[in-house]
Coordinates of C-alpha atoms in Angstrom, one line a residue:
Chain E
M1 CA -37.6 -78.8 34.9
K2 CA -34.1 -78.2 33.6
K3 CA -34.4 -81.4 31.5
K4 CA -37.6 -80.2 30.0
V5 CA -36.1 -76.8 29.1
I6 CA -33.1 -78.5 27.5
S7 CA -35.3 -81.0 25.5
L8 CA -37.6 -78.1 24.3
T9 CA -34.6 -76.1 23.2
L10 CA -33.1 -79.1 21.3
G11 CA -36.5 -79.7 19.7
L12 CA -36.7 -76.1 18.5
I13 CA -33.1 -76.3 17.1
F14 CA -34.0 -79.5 15.3
A15 CA -37.1 -77.9 13.7
L16 CA -35.2 -74.9 12.6
S17 CA -32.5 -77.1 11.0
T18 CA -35.0 -79.1 9.0
T19 CA -36.7 -75.9 7.6
V20 CA -33.4 -74.7 6.2
W21 CA -32.4 -78.2 5.0
G22 CA -32.9 -77.2 1.4
Q23 CA -30.2 -74.7 1.6
K24 CA -27.3 -75.1 -0.9
Q25 CA -24.3 -72.8 -1.4
E26 CA -22.1 -72.6 -4.6
K27 CA -19.0 -70.5 -4.8
N28 CA -16.8 -69.9 -7.8
S29 CA -14.2 -67.3 -8.7
N30 CA -16.8 -64.7 -10.0
S31 CA -20.1 -65.3 -8.4
S32 CA -21.9 -67.2 -5.7
S33 CA -25.5 -67.9 -5.1
S34 CA -27.4 -69.3 -2.2
I35 CA -30.9 -70.7 -2.2
S36 CA -33.1 -71.0 0.8
T37 CA -36.5 -72.6 0.7
S38 CA -39.2 -72.3 3.2
T39 CA -42.7 -73.7 3.0
S40 CA -45.5 -72.5 5.2
T41 CA -48.8 -74.3 5.5
A42 CA -51.9 -72.9 7.1
S43 CA -55.3 -74.4 7.4
A44 CA -58.7 -72.9 8.3
S45 CA -62.0 -74.6 8.8
S46 CA -65.4 -73.3 7.8
N47 CA -68.9 -74.6 8.7
S48 CA -69.0 -77.1 5.8
S49 CA -65.4 -78.1 5.0
D50 CA -61.7 -77.6 5.8
I51 CA -59.8 -75.2 3.6
E52 CA -56.1 -75.5 3.2
N53 CA -53.9 -72.8 1.7
T54 CA -50.3 -73.6 0.8
K55 CA -47.8 -71.0 -0.1
V56 CA -44.3 -71.8 -1.3
S57 CA -41.8 -69.0 -0.9
I58 CA -38.3 -69.2 -2.2
E59 CA -35.5 -66.7 -1.7
R60 CA -32.4 -66.7 -3.8
A61 CA -29.4 -64.4 -3.5
I62 CA -26.7 -64.1 -6.2
W63 CA -23.5 -62.2 -5.5
L64 CA -21.6 -60.7 -8.4
D65 CA -17.9 -59.9 -8.4
N66 CA -16.8 -58.2 -11.6
D67 CA -19.1 -60.7 -13.3
S68 CA -20.0 -60.7 -17.0
K69 CA -21.6 -64.2 -17.2
T70 CA -25.3 -64.3 -17.9
K71 CA -27.3 -66.4 -15.5
E72 CA -30.7 -67.9 -15.9
I73 CA -32.8 -68.7 -12.9
V74 CA -35.7 -71.0 -13.6
I75 CA -38.9 -70.7 -11.6
P76 CA -40.9 -73.8 -12.2
V77 CA -44.7 -73.4 -11.9
E78 CA -45.7 -77.0 -12.0
T79 CA -49.3 -77.2 -11.0
K80 CA -52.2 -74.8 -11.5
S81 CA -51.2 -72.3 -9.0
K82 CA -53.5 -69.6 -7.7
K83 CA -50.9 -66.8 -7.6
L84 CA -47.3 -66.1 -8.4
Q85 CA -45.5 -63.2 -6.8
L86 CA -42.0 -62.2 -7.9
V87 CA -39.8 -59.6 -6.4
I88 CA -36.3 -58.9 -7.7
N89 CA -34.0 -56.5 -5.8
S90 CA -30.6 -55.7 -7.1
A91 CA -27.8 -53.3 -6.2
I92 CA -24.5 -52.8 -7.9
T93 CA -21.4 -50.7 -7.1
S94 CA -19.7 -51.1 -10.5
G95 CA -20.5 -52.2 -14.0
K96 CA -24.0 -52.8 -15.5
L97 CA -26.7 -55.2 -14.8
S98 CA -29.9 -56.1 -16.7
I99 CA -32.7 -58.2 -15.4
E100 CA -35.4 -59.8 -17.6
I101 CA -38.4 -61.8 -16.7
Y102 CA -39.8 -64.3 -19.2
D103 CA -43.0 -66.4 -19.0
P104 CA -43.1 -70.1 -20.1
K105 CA -44.0 -68.9 -23.6
G106 CA -40.8 -66.9 -23.8
E107 CA -42.6 -63.5 -23.7
K108 CA -40.9 -60.8 -21.7
Q109 CA -42.9 -59.8 -18.7
G110 CA -40.7 -57.2 -17.2
N111 CA -37.2 -55.8 -17.3
F112 CA -34.8 -53.1 -16.1
S113 CA -31.2 -52.1 -16.4
I114 CA -28.9 -50.4 -13.9
G115 CA -25.5 -49.0 -14.5
T116 CA -22.7 -47.1 -12.8
Q117 CA -20.4 -44.4 -14.0
T118 CA -16.9 -45.7 -14.5
N119 CA -15.1 -42.8 -12.8
L120 CA -16.8 -42.9 -9.4
G121 CA -15.3 -46.1 -8.2
S122 CA -16.9 -48.0 -5.3
Q123 CA -18.6 -44.8 -4.0
E124 CA -21.5 -45.3 -6.3
K125 CA -24.4 -47.6 -5.8
V126 CA -27.3 -48.1 -8.2
R127 CA -30.4 -50.0 -7.2
G128 CA -33.2 -51.6 -9.3
N129 CA -36.3 -53.4 -8.1
I130 CA -39.2 -55.0 -9.9
S131 CA -42.3 -56.6 -8.5
K132 CA -44.8 -58.8 -10.5
S133 CA -47.9 -60.4 -9.2
L134 CA -50.1 -62.7 -11.3
K135 CA -53.2 -64.7 -10.7
E136 CA -53.2 -68.2 -12.3
P137 CA -49.8 -67.9 -13.8
L138 CA -48.9 -69.9 -16.9
V139 CA -47.8 -73.4 -16.0
G140 CA -44.2 -74.1 -17.0
K141 CA -40.8 -72.7 -16.6
W142 CA -40.6 -69.0 -15.8
M143 CA -37.2 -67.5 -16.3
I144 CA -35.2 -64.7 -14.8
K145 CA -32.2 -63.7 -16.9
I146 CA -29.5 -61.9 -15.0
I147 CA -27.1 -60.2 -17.5
P148 CA -24.2 -58.5 -15.8
S149 CA -21.4 -56.6 -17.5
E150 CA -18.4 -56.4 -15.3
A151 CA -20.8 -56.0 -12.5
S152 CA -20.2 -56.2 -8.7
G153 CA -23.2 -56.3 -6.4
D154 CA -26.0 -58.6 -5.5
V155 CA -29.4 -59.8 -6.8
H156 CA -32.1 -61.1 -4.5
I157 CA -35.0 -63.0 -6.0
Q158 CA -38.1 -63.7 -3.9
T159 CA -40.7 -65.9 -5.5
S160 CA -43.9 -66.9 -3.8
I161 CA -46.4 -69.4 -5.3
K162 CA -49.8 -69.8 -3.7
L163 CA -51.2 -73.3 -4.5
Chain W
M1 CA -62.9 10.9 -23.6
R2 CA -63.0 8.9 -26.7
M3 CA -60.1 6.4 -27.1
P4 CA -58.7 6.1 -30.6
L5 CA -59.8 3.0 -32.4
A6 CA -56.3 1.9 -33.3
Y7 CA -55.3 2.0 -29.6
I8 CA -58.3 -0.1 -28.6
L9 CA -57.4 -2.6 -31.4
K10 CA -53.8 -2.8 -30.3
L11 CA -54.8 -3.4 -26.7
S12 CA -57.3 -6.1 -27.6
L13 CA -54.7 -7.9 -29.7
S14 CA -52.1 -7.8 -26.9
I15 CA -54.6 -9.2 -24.4
I16 CA -55.6 -12.0 -26.8
F17 CA -51.9 -12.8 -27.5
F18 CA -50.8 -13.0 -23.9
G19 CA -54.0 -14.8 -23.0
T20 CA -53.2 -17.6 -25.5
Q21 CA -49.7 -17.8 -24.3
L22 CA -50.9 -18.4 -20.7
A23 CA -53.6 -20.9 -21.8
S24 CA -51.1 -23.1 -23.8
G25 CA -48.7 -23.1 -20.8
Q26 CA -45.9 -21.9 -23.1
S27 CA -43.8 -19.0 -22.0
K28 CA -40.7 -18.1 -23.9
T29 CA -39.2 -16.7 -20.7
G30 CA -38.3 -20.2 -19.3
G31 CA -40.1 -23.3 -18.3
S32 CA -41.0 -24.8 -15.0
L33 CA -41.9 -28.1 -13.5
S34 CA -43.6 -28.0 -10.2
G35 CA -46.3 -29.6 -8.1
Q36 CA -47.2 -31.4 -5.0
L37 CA -46.7 -34.9 -3.8
K38 CA -48.1 -36.8 -0.8
L39 CA -45.3 -38.7 0.8
D40 CA -44.9 -40.8 4.0
S41 CA -41.8 -40.6 6.2
S42 CA -40.1 -43.5 4.4
W43 CA -39.3 -41.4 1.4
S44 CA -36.4 -39.0 1.2
S45 CA -37.2 -35.3 0.5
T46 CA -35.4 -35.1 -2.8
L47 CA -37.0 -35.5 -6.1
Y48 CA -34.8 -36.3 -9.2
L49 CA -35.3 -35.6 -12.8
S50 CA -33.7 -37.9 -15.4
H51 CA -33.5 -37.5 -19.2
I52 CA -34.7 -40.6 -21.1
P53 CA -33.0 -40.6 -24.5
S54 CA -35.2 -43.3 -26.1
F55 CA -38.3 -45.3 -25.1
D56 CA -36.1 -48.3 -24.8
D57 CA -34.3 -46.7 -21.9
R58 CA -37.4 -46.1 -19.8
Y59 CA -36.4 -48.8 -17.4
V60 CA -32.7 -48.0 -17.3
M61 CA -31.3 -46.3 -14.3
S62 CA -27.9 -44.7 -13.7
N63 CA -26.5 -41.6 -12.0
E64 CA -25.6 -40.3 -15.5
M65 CA -29.2 -40.0 -16.4
I66 CA -30.1 -37.8 -13.5
I67 CA -29.9 -34.2 -14.8
S68 CA -31.5 -32.3 -11.9
N69 CA -32.8 -32.6 -8.3
T70 CA -34.9 -30.5 -6.1
N71 CA -36.1 -30.4 -2.5
I72 CA -39.7 -31.4 -1.5
D73 CA -40.9 -29.3 1.4
N74 CA -42.9 -30.4 4.4
L75 CA -46.2 -29.9 2.5
G76 CA -45.0 -31.9 -0.5
Y77 CA -44.4 -29.0 -2.8
F78 CA -41.5 -29.0 -5.3
S79 CA -40.3 -27.0 -8.2
F80 CA -37.7 -27.5 -10.9
D81 CA -36.2 -24.9 -13.1
I82 CA -36.2 -26.5 -16.6
S83 CA -34.8 -23.6 -18.6
F84 CA -31.7 -25.7 -19.5
L85 CA -33.8 -28.4 -21.2
P86 CA -33.8 -28.8 -25.0
E87 CA -36.3 -26.7 -26.9
E88 CA -37.7 -29.9 -28.5
E89 CA -39.9 -32.2 -26.5
N90 CA -38.1 -35.0 -24.8
L91 CA -39.0 -37.8 -22.5
F92 CA -38.1 -37.4 -18.8
R93 CA -38.6 -39.3 -15.6
L94 CA -39.2 -38.1 -12.1
H95 CA -38.2 -40.4 -9.3
L96 CA -38.0 -40.6 -5.5
C97 CA -35.8 -42.6 -3.2
K98 CA -36.4 -44.4 0.0
K99 CA -34.5 -43.0 2.9
G100 CA -31.0 -44.5 3.0
D101 CA -31.1 -45.6 -0.7
S102 CA -28.8 -44.2 -3.2
P103 CA -30.2 -41.5 -5.6
A104 CA -30.0 -43.9 -8.6
S105 CA -32.8 -46.2 -7.5
L106 CA -35.6 -47.6 -9.7
I107 CA -38.5 -49.5 -8.3
I108 CA -41.0 -51.0 -10.8
G109 CA -44.3 -52.2 -9.8
G110 CA -45.8 -52.7 -6.3
K111 CA -46.7 -50.2 -3.7
E112 CA -43.3 -48.6 -3.7
E113 CA -43.1 -47.8 -7.4
N114 CA -41.0 -44.6 -7.3
H115 CA -41.2 -43.0 -10.7
L116 CA -43.3 -41.2 -13.3
F117 CA -42.7 -40.4 -16.9
L118 CA -43.5 -37.0 -18.6
I119 CA -42.8 -35.0 -21.7
A120 CA -41.1 -31.6 -21.2
S121 CA -39.1 -29.0 -23.0
R122 CA -37.4 -25.8 -22.2
Y123 CA -40.4 -23.6 -22.4
A124 CA -43.0 -26.0 -20.9
S125 CA -44.9 -25.0 -17.8
I126 CA -45.9 -28.2 -16.1
Q127 CA -47.8 -28.7 -12.9
L128 CA -48.2 -32.1 -11.2
E129 CA -50.4 -33.2 -8.4
A130 CA -50.3 -36.6 -6.8
N131 CA -52.7 -37.4 -4.0
T132 CA -51.8 -40.9 -2.9
S133 CA -48.8 -41.9 -1.0
L134 CA -48.7 -45.6 -2.0
P135 CA -47.2 -45.5 -4.5
P136 CA -46.4 -41.8 -4.6
F137 CA -47.1 -41.2 -8.3
K138 CA -50.2 -43.3 -8.6
H139 CA -53.2 -41.3 -10.0
A140 CA -50.9 -38.3 -10.7
K141 CA -52.6 -35.5 -12.5
F142 CA -51.0 -32.9 -14.8
I143 CA -52.5 -29.4 -14.6
N144 CA -52.2 -26.9 -17.5
S145 CA -50.4 -29.4 -19.6
G146 CA -52.6 -30.9 -22.3
L147 CA -49.7 -32.9 -23.6
N148 CA -48.9 -34.6 -20.3
T149 CA -52.5 -35.1 -19.5
S150 CA -52.8 -37.2 -22.7
F151 CA -49.5 -38.9 -21.9
Q152 CA -50.7 -39.8 -18.4
R153 CA -54.0 -41.1 -19.8
I154 CA -52.0 -43.8 -21.6
T155 CA -50.1 -44.6 -18.4
D156 CA -53.4 -44.8 -16.4
L157 CA -55.0 -47.0 -19.1
V158 CA -52.1 -49.5 -19.0
N159 CA -52.0 -49.5 -15.2
R160 CA -55.7 -50.2 -15.0
A161 CA -55.4 -53.0 -17.4
D162 CA -52.4 -54.4 -15.6
S163 CA -54.2 -54.5 -12.3
I164 CA -57.2 -56.4 -13.9
I165 CA -54.8 -58.7 -15.7
S166 CA -53.0 -59.6 -12.5
E167 CA -56.3 -60.6 -10.9
S168 CA -57.7 -62.5 -13.9
G169 CA -57.3 -66.0 -15.0
A170 CA -55.3 -67.0 -18.0
A171 CA -58.2 -67.1 -20.5
K172 CA -59.6 -63.7 -19.5
R173 CA -56.1 -62.2 -19.5
K174 CA -55.6 -62.9 -23.2
F175 CA -58.8 -61.0 -24.1
I176 CA -57.8 -58.1 -21.9
V177 CA -54.3 -57.9 -23.4
N178 CA -55.6 -58.0 -27.0
K179 CA -58.2 -55.3 -26.3
L180 CA -55.6 -53.1 -24.6
Q181 CA -53.1 -53.5 -27.4
K182 CA -55.8 -52.6 -30.0
E183 CA -56.8 -49.5 -28.0
L184 CA -53.2 -48.4 -27.8
R185 CA -52.6 -48.9 -31.5
S186 CA -55.7 -46.7 -32.1
I187 CA -54.3 -44.0 -29.8
A188 CA -50.9 -44.2 -31.6
D189 CA -52.6 -43.8 -34.9
S190 CA -54.8 -40.8 -34.0
A191 CA -52.3 -38.9 -31.8
N192 CA -50.8 -35.8 -33.4
D193 CA -47.9 -35.5 -31.1
P194 CA -45.1 -37.9 -32.1
L195 CA -44.0 -38.7 -28.5
I196 CA -47.5 -39.4 -27.4
S197 CA -48.0 -41.6 -30.4
L198 CA -44.8 -43.5 -29.9
Y199 CA -45.4 -43.9 -26.2
A200 CA -48.7 -45.6 -27.0
V201 CA -46.9 -48.0 -29.4
Y202 CA -44.3 -48.9 -26.8
Q203 CA -47.0 -49.5 -24.1
S204 CA -48.8 -51.8 -26.5
K205 CA -45.7 -54.1 -26.3
Y206 CA -45.3 -53.9 -30.1
E207 CA -42.4 -56.3 -30.0
T208 CA -44.7 -59.2 -29.1
N209 CA -47.2 -58.6 -31.8
Y210 CA -45.9 -56.5 -34.7
T211 CA -45.6 -59.4 -37.1
D212 CA -49.4 -59.9 -36.7
H213 CA -50.0 -56.2 -37.6
I214 CA -47.4 -55.6 -40.3
D215 CA -49.7 -53.3 -42.3
F216 CA -50.3 -51.1 -39.3
Y217 CA -46.6 -50.7 -38.5
S218 CA -45.7 -50.2 -42.1
S219 CA -48.1 -47.3 -42.5
Y220 CA -47.1 -46.0 -39.0
I221 CA -43.4 -45.8 -40.0
E222 CA -44.5 -44.1 -43.3
K223 CA -46.5 -41.6 -41.3
W224 CA -43.6 -40.6 -39.2
E225 CA -40.8 -41.1 -41.7
N226 CA -39.8 -37.4 -41.6
N227 CA -39.4 -37.5 -37.8
D228 CA -35.6 -38.0 -37.2
S229 CA -35.7 -37.7 -33.4
N230 CA -33.7 -40.2 -31.4
Y231 CA -37.0 -41.7 -30.2
F232 CA -38.1 -42.7 -33.7
K233 CA -34.6 -43.7 -34.8
S234 CA -34.4 -46.1 -31.9
F235 CA -37.9 -47.5 -32.6
K236 CA -37.2 -48.0 -36.3
K237 CA -34.1 -50.0 -35.5
Q238 CA -36.1 -52.5 -33.4
L239 CA -38.7 -53.0 -36.1
I240 CA -37.9 -55.2 -39.1
I241 CA -40.6 -54.8 -41.6
P242 CA -40.3 -57.1 -44.7
S243 CA -40.1 -54.9 -47.8
T244 CA -41.4 -55.6 -51.3
N245 CA -38.4 -54.1 -53.0
Y246 CA -36.2 -56.3 -55.2
F247 CA -32.9 -55.3 -53.7
P248 CA -32.4 -58.6 -51.9
I249 CA -33.0 -60.6 -55.2
I250 CA -30.5 -58.4 -56.9
Q251 CA -28.0 -59.1 -54.1
I252 CA -28.5 -62.8 -54.5
L253 CA -28.1 -62.7 -58.2
F254 CA -24.9 -60.7 -57.9
A255 CA -23.5 -63.1 -55.4
L256 CA -24.3 -66.1 -57.7
S257 CA -22.7 -64.3 -60.7
L258 CA -19.6 -63.8 -58.6
I259 CA -19.5 -67.5 -57.7
A260 CA -19.9 -68.4 -61.4
L261 CA -17.2 -65.9 -62.4
G262 CA -14.8 -67.5 -59.8
F263 CA -15.6 -70.9 -61.2
F264 CA -14.8 -70.0 -64.8
I265 CA -11.6 -68.2 -63.8
G266 CA -10.5 -71.2 -61.9
R267 CA -11.3 -73.5 -64.8
H268 CA -9.5 -71.2 -67.2
G269 CA -6.5 -71.3 -64.9
K270 CA -6.5 -75.1 -64.9
R271 CA -6.6 -75.3 -68.7
K272 CA -3.7 -72.9 -69.0
K273 CA -1.6 -75.0 -66.7
K274 CA -2.5 -78.2 -68.6
K275 CA -1.2 -76.6 -71.9
E276 CA 2.0 -75.6 -70.2
I277 CA 2.5 -79.2 -68.9
E278 CA 2.1 -80.5 -72.5
K279 CA 5.2 -78.4 -73.4
L280 CA 7.4 -80.6 -71.1
S281 CA 9.5 -83.3 -72.7
V282 CA 8.8 -87.0 -72.0
Q283 CA 11.7 -87.1 -69.4
E284 CA 10.6 -83.8 -67.9
R285 CA 7.0 -85.1 -67.5
K286 CA 8.3 -88.1 -65.6
I287 CA 10.4 -85.9 -63.3
F288 CA 7.4 -83.6 -63.0
E289 CA 5.3 -86.4 -61.5
L290 CA 8.1 -87.1 -59.0
L291 CA 8.3 -83.5 -58.1
K292 CA 4.5 -83.4 -57.4
Q293 CA 5.2 -86.1 -54.8
G294 CA 7.9 -84.0 -53.2
A295 CA 10.9 -86.0 -54.5
T296 CA 14.4 -84.5 -53.9
N297 CA 17.1 -84.3 -56.6
Q298 CA 18.8 -87.3 -55.2
E299 CA 15.6 -89.4 -55.4
I300 CA 15.0 -88.3 -59.0
S301 CA 18.6 -89.2 -59.8
N302 CA 18.2 -92.6 -58.2
Q303 CA 14.9 -93.3 -59.9
Y304 CA 16.0 -92.5 -63.4
H305 CA 19.7 -93.4 -63.1
I306 CA 20.9 -89.9 -64.0
E307 CA 23.5 -87.6 -62.5
I308 CA 22.3 -85.2 -59.8
S309 CA 23.4 -82.3 -62.0
T310 CA 21.2 -83.6 -64.8
A311 CA 18.3 -84.0 -62.4
K312 CA 18.8 -80.4 -61.3
S313 CA 18.9 -79.2 -64.8
H314 CA 15.6 -80.9 -65.6
V315 CA 14.0 -79.4 -62.5
S316 CA 15.1 -76.0 -63.5
N317 CA 13.6 -76.4 -67.0
I318 CA 10.4 -77.7 -65.5
L319 CA 10.1 -74.7 -63.2
S320 CA 10.8 -72.3 -66.1
K321 CA 8.3 -73.9 -68.5
L322 CA 5.5 -74.1 -66.0
N323 CA 6.2 -70.5 -64.9
V324 CA 6.5 -71.4 -61.2
K325 CA 9.0 -70.3 -58.6
S326 CA 9.5 -73.3 -56.5
R327 CA 9.0 -77.1 -56.1
K328 CA 6.2 -76.3 -53.6
D329 CA 4.3 -74.5 -56.4
I330 CA 4.6 -77.7 -58.5
M331 CA 3.2 -79.8 -55.6
N332 CA 0.1 -77.4 -55.6
I333 CA -0.6 -77.9 -59.3

């Protein structure tokens, strides 16, 4: 019995490790980002045929530490996807931050800017969030531009593509 | 008892006057912004009012922009005293925060969109009702404020189109977007209020299509050329309309003439220097050639088998005749 429990536990740990296998962490002096990828697959059957829905969800986190370097996050939509959902959450305690979303044609599809007052120090926090949902999104490279100006805080990007 | 006619006339006029004042929602005694929202327990009970200095700042959030806040009671009622606002109409934003979030918090899109735009001024009397909780300002209605009712119609039109667009395929999306933009340009053209008109232009995403409708935007700018509000100034800066005036051609011609002038001055300078060189004696010209190569007095003396003092004397004469101050100047000739 004990052996079964141990092997089951080891199996679960192995499965968990493989799902976060795509994780990569980069650290430099000003900013760091981590990307985690998880893919979920579900299938359902009807009377006539099997239907399979696949959803690819990606979460990215970018930390800013007095950062002024523009970053471009590319979201590739490679096949004719059914739906694209994009949620960007950001919070800063100093500086300014602008977020812009561009479709593969280069047209801006959303944006916001948040900024702190210089005289409140780290007591101030400003938050910005944008959600976009699109059926049959344009195929190509969607881009999220992160434009900090001496900003400290974080940006979390959740993208979900339904195939 | 018969009432004097003059008295009846005065009373009637007073009733008509105060009646019109109430009907227009304008009271010179100070404005108010009040209403009722339907909120679930995830929202904090504070409502914030921010001033938006230009339409380009609609999606900018900072604590500095927040000019007032008020409490929302258990039934969702709120009220702002807006008697400190400017007399002219300006754009403002109401927003809520989730519990635990900082006051400066902007959420765009989705079920938790937390803000609403409106036009207000010091003497405006604005009442707002919002009957849905997700998001809190969806289907908001302005009561007794014709201006904001028109303003909200534009917002509702865009929101409806956006929800259709998000559920439509790529081909259908293009048609819906074009139709929406055309409708918004039409609203912008016909609106009498400048902020309503400009709001419609911004919502039409003019920056993506103004080159296809240059005539419309040229006449639009002309229509509002006397409006010097910050809103129009900011808009005009973004718009680069090609003009038919000749000023650029004049500028190019002026630049070309300056270049030609510079050329002729330089050429004249060269000719002058050539004439001065011709004044040098045969020996001085030979030494001049050595000086141009950076030769020292010793090298000149060795080359032409002359005393160093003689070489120095020749160099001095050359400098004087060519009207230069140093050997370096000779090397630059």
